[in-house]
PDB file of C-alpha atoms in Angstrom:
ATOM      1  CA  UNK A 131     -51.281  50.206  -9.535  1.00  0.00           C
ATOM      2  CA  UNK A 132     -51.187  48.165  -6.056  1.00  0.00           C
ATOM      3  CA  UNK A 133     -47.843  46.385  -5.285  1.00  0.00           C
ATOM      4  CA  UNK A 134     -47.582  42.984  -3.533  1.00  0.00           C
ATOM      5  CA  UNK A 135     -44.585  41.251  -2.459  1.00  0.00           C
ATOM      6  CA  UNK A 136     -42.662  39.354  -5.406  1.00  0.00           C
ATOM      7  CA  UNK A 137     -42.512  36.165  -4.959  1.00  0.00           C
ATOM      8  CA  UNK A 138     -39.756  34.068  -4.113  1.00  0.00           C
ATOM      9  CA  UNK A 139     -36.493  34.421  -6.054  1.00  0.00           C
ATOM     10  CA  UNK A 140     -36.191  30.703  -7.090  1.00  0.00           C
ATOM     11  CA  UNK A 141     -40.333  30.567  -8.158  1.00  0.00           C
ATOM     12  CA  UNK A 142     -39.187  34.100 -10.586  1.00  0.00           C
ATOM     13  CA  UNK A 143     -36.437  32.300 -12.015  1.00  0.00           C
ATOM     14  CA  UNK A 144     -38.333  29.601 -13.170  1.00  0.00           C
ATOM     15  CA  UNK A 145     -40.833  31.585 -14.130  1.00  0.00           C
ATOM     16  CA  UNK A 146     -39.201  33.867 -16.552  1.00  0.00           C
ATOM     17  CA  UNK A 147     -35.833  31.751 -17.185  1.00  0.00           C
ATOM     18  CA  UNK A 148     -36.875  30.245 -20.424  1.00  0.00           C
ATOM     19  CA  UNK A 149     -38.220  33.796 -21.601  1.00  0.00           C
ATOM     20  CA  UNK A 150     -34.786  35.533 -20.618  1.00  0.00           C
ATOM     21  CA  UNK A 151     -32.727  32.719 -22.110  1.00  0.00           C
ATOM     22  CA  UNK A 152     -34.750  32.946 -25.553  1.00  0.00           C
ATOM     23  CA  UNK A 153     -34.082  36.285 -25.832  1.00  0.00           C
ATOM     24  CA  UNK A 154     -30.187  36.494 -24.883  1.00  0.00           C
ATOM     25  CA  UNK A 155     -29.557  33.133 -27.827  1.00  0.00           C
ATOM     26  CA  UNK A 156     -30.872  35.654 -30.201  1.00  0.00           C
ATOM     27  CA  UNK A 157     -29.058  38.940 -28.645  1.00  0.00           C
ATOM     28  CA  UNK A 158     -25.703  37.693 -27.911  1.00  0.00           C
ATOM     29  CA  UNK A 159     -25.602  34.241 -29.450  1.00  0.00           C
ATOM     30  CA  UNK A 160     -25.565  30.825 -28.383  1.00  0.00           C
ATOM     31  CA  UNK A 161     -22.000  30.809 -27.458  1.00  0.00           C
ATOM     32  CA  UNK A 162     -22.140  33.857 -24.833  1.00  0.00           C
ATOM     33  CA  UNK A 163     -25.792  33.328 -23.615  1.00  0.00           C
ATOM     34  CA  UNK A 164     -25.241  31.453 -20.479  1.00  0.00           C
ATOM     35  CA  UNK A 165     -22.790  33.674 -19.257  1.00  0.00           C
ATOM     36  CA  UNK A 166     -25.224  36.953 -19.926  1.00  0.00           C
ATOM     37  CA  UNK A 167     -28.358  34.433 -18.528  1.00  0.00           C
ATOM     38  CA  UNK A 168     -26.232  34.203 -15.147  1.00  0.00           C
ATOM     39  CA  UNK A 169     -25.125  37.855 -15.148  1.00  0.00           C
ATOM     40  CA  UNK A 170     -28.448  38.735 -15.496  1.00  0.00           C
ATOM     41  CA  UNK A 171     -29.682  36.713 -12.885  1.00  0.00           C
ATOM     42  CA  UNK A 172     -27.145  37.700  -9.692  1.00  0.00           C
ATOM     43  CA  UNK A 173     -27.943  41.396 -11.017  1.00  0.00           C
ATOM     44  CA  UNK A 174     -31.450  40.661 -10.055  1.00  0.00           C
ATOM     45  CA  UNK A 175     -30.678  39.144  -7.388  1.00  0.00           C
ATOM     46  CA  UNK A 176     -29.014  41.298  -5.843  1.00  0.00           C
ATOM     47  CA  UNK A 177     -31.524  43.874  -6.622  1.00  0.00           C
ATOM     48  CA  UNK A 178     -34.319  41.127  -5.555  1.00  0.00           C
ATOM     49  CA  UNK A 179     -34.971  42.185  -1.709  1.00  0.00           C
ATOM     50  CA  UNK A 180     -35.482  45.714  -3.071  1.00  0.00           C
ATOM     51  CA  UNK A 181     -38.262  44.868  -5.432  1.00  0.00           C
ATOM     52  CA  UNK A 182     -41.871  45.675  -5.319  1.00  0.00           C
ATOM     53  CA  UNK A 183     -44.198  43.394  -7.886  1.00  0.00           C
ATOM     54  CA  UNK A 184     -46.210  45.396  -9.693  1.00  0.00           C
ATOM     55  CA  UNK A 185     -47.300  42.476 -12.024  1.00  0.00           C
ATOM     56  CA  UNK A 186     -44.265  43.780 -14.571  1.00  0.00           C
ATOM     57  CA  UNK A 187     -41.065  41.240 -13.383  1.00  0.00           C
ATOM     58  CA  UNK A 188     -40.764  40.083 -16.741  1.00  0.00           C
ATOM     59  CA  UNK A 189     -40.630  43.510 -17.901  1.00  0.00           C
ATOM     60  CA  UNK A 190     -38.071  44.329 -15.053  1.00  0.00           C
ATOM     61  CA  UNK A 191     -35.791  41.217 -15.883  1.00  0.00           C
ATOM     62  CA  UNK A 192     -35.513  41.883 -19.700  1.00  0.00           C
ATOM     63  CA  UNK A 193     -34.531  45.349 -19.162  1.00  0.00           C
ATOM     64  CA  UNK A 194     -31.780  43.830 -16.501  1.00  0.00           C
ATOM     65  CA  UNK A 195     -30.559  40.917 -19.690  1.00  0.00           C
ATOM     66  CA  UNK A 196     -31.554  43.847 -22.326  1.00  0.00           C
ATOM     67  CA  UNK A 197     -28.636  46.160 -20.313  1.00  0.00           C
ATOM     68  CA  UNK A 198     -26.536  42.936 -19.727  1.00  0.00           C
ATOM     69  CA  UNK A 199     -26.361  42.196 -23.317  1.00  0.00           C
ATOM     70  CA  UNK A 200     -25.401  45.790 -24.193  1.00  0.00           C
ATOM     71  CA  UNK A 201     -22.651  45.285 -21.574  1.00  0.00           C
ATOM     72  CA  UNK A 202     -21.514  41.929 -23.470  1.00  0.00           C
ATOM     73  CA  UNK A 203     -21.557  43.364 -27.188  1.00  0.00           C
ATOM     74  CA  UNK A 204     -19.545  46.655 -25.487  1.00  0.00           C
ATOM     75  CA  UNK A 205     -17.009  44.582 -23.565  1.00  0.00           C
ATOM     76  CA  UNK A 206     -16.163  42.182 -26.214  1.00  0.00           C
ATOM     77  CA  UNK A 207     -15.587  45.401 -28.975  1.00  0.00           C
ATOM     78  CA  UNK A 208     -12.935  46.586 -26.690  1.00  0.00           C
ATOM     79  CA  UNK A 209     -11.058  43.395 -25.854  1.00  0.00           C
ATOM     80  CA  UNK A 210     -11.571  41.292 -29.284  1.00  0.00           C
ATOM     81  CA  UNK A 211      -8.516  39.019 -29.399  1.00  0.00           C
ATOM     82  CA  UNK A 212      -7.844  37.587 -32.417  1.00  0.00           C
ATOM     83  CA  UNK A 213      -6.629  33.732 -32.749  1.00  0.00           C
ATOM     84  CA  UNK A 214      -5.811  31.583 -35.468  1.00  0.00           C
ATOM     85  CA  UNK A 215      -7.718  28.347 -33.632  1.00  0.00           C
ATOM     86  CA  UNK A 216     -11.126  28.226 -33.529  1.00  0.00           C
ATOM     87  CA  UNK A 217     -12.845  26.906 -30.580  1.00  0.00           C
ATOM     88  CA  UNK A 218     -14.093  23.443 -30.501  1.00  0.00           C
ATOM     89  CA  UNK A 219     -18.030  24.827 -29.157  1.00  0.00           C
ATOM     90  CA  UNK A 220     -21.079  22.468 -29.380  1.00  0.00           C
ATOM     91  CA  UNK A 221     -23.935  24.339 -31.499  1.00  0.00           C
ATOM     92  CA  UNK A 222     -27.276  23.825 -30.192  1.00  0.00           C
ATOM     93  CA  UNK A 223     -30.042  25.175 -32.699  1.00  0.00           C
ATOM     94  CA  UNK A 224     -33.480  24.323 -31.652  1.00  0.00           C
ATOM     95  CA  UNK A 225     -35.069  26.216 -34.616  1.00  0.00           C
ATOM     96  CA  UNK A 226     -32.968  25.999 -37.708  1.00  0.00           C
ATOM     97  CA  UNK A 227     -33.247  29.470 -39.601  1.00  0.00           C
ATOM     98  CA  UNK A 228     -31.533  31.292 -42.032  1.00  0.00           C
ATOM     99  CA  UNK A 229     -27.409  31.643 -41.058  1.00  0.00           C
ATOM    100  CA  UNK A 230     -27.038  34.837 -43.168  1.00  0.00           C
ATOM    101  CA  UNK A 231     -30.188  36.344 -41.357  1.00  0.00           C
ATOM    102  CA  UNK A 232     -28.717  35.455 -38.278  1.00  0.00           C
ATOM    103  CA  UNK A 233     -25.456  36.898 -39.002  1.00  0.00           C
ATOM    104  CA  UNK A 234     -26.763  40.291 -40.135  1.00  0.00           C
ATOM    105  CA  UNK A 235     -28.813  40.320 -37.040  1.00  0.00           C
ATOM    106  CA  UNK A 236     -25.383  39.589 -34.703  1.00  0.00           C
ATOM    107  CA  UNK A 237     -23.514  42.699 -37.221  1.00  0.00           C
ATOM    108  CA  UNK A 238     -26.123  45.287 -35.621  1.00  0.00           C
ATOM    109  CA  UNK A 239     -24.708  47.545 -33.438  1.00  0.00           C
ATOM    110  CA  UNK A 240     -26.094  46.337 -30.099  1.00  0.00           C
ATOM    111  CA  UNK A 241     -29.006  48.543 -28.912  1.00  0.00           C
ATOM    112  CA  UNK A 242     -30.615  47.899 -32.779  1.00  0.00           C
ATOM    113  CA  UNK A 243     -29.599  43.859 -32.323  1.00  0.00           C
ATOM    114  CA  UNK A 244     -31.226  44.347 -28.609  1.00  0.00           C
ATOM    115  CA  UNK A 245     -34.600  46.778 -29.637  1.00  0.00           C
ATOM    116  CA  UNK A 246     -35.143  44.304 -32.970  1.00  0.00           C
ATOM    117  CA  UNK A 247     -34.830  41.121 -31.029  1.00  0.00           C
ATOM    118  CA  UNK A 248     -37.383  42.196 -28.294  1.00  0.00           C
ATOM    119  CA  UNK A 249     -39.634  43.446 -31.225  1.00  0.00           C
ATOM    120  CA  UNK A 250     -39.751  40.380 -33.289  1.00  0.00           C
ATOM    121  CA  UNK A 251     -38.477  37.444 -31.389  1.00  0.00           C
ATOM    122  CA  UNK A 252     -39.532  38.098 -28.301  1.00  0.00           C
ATOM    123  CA  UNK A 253     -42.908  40.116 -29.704  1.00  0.00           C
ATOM    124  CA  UNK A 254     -42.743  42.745 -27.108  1.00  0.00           C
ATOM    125  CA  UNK A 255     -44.355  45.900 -27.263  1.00  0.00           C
ATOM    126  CA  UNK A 256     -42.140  49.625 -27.966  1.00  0.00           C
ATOM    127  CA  UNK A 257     -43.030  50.348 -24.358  1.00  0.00           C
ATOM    128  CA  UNK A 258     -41.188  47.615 -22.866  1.00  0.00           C
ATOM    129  CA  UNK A 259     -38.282  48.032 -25.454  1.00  0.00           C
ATOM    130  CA  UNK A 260     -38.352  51.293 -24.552  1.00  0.00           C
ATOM    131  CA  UNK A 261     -38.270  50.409 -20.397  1.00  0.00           C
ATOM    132  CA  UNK A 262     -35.620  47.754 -21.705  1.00  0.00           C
ATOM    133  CA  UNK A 263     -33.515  49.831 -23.525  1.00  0.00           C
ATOM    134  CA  UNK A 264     -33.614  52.791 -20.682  1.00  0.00           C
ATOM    135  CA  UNK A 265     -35.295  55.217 -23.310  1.00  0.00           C
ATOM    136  CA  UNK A 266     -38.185  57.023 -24.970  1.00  0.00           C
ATOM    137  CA  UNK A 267     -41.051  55.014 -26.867  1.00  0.00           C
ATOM    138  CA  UNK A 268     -39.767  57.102 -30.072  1.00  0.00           C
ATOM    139  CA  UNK A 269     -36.255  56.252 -29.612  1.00  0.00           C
ATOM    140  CA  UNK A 270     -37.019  52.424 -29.246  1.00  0.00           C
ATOM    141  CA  UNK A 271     -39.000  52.951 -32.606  1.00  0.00           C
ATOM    142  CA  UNK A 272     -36.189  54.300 -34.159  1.00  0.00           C
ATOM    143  CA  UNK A 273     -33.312  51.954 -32.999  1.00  0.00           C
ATOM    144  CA  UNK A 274     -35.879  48.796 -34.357  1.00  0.00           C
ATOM    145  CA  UNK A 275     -36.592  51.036 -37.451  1.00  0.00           C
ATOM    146  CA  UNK A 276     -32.973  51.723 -38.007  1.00  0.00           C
ATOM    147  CA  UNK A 277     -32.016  47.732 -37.198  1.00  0.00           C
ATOM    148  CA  UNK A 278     -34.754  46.561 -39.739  1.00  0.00           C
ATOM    149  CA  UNK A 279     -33.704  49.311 -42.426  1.00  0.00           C
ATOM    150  CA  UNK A 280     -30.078  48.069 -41.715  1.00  0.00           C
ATOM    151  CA  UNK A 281     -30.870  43.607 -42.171  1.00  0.00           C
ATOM    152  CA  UNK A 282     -32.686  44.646 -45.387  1.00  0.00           C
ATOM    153  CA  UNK A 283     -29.905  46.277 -46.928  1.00  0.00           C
ATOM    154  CA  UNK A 284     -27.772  43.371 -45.952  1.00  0.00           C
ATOM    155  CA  UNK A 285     -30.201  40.990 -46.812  1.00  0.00           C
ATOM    156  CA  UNK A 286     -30.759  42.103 -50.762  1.00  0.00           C
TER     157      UNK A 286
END
């Protein structure tokens, strides 16, 4: 596999923003996914000068949003604070869909939400779930097998 210098930082942003952002509206919602997209995005940067293209950066920056989502889900478990307001947050929803499918997708715990919504949102092979998720091929099988098992028990 020959390596070549990525290119630069701004050209890889535009280049696999929309993909990254797509996937985090689905994995952490609409109301948290600009604050995973830029968390995402200073982790690669950061990690940018160190990087080698070996024609899999889009590959490389899911796993970085896959792991920042993880983070999210994980962070806001441990410091839920309940309120009796609800915030006042626009919606944007660019593809109406089912709510209750939705919802059961956001109930899964977050490596199933993560492995299902690469699978069949973002159509992305086991391998790269696998790469994404920091695991075996078998075990990103099984966390989408688990996640689907999971929505249709919720879903009947």
């Amino acid at each position: 596999m020959t390596t070549r210098t990525p290119p630069p930082f701004e050209r890889f942003l535009d280049e696999q923003g929309g993909a990254v952002m797509r996937f985090l509206l689905v994995a952490v919602g609409p109301q948290h996914a600009d604050d995973v997209y830029q968390d995402t995005f200073l982790s690669a940067l950061r990690a940018y000068p160190r990087v080698r293209d070996d024609g899999r950066l889009d590959r490389w920056i899911l796993r970085i949003a896959s792991r920042a989502a993880i983070d999210h889900h994980r962070r806001r478990a441990r410091h839920a604070a309940p309120t009796d307001e609800l915030p006042h947050a626009a919606v944007h929803d660019p593809e109406p869909g089912d709510a209750a499918l939705w919802s059961a997708v956001a109930g899964l715990p977050p490596k199933q939400r993560v492995a299902v919504v690469l699978r069949h949102v973002a159509d992305r092979p086991y391998e790269e779930i696998a790469e994404a998720l920091g695991c075996s091929v078998d075990a990103a099988r099984a966390n989408v097998h688990a996640g689907l098992s999971t929505l249709r028990e919720r879903m009947t």
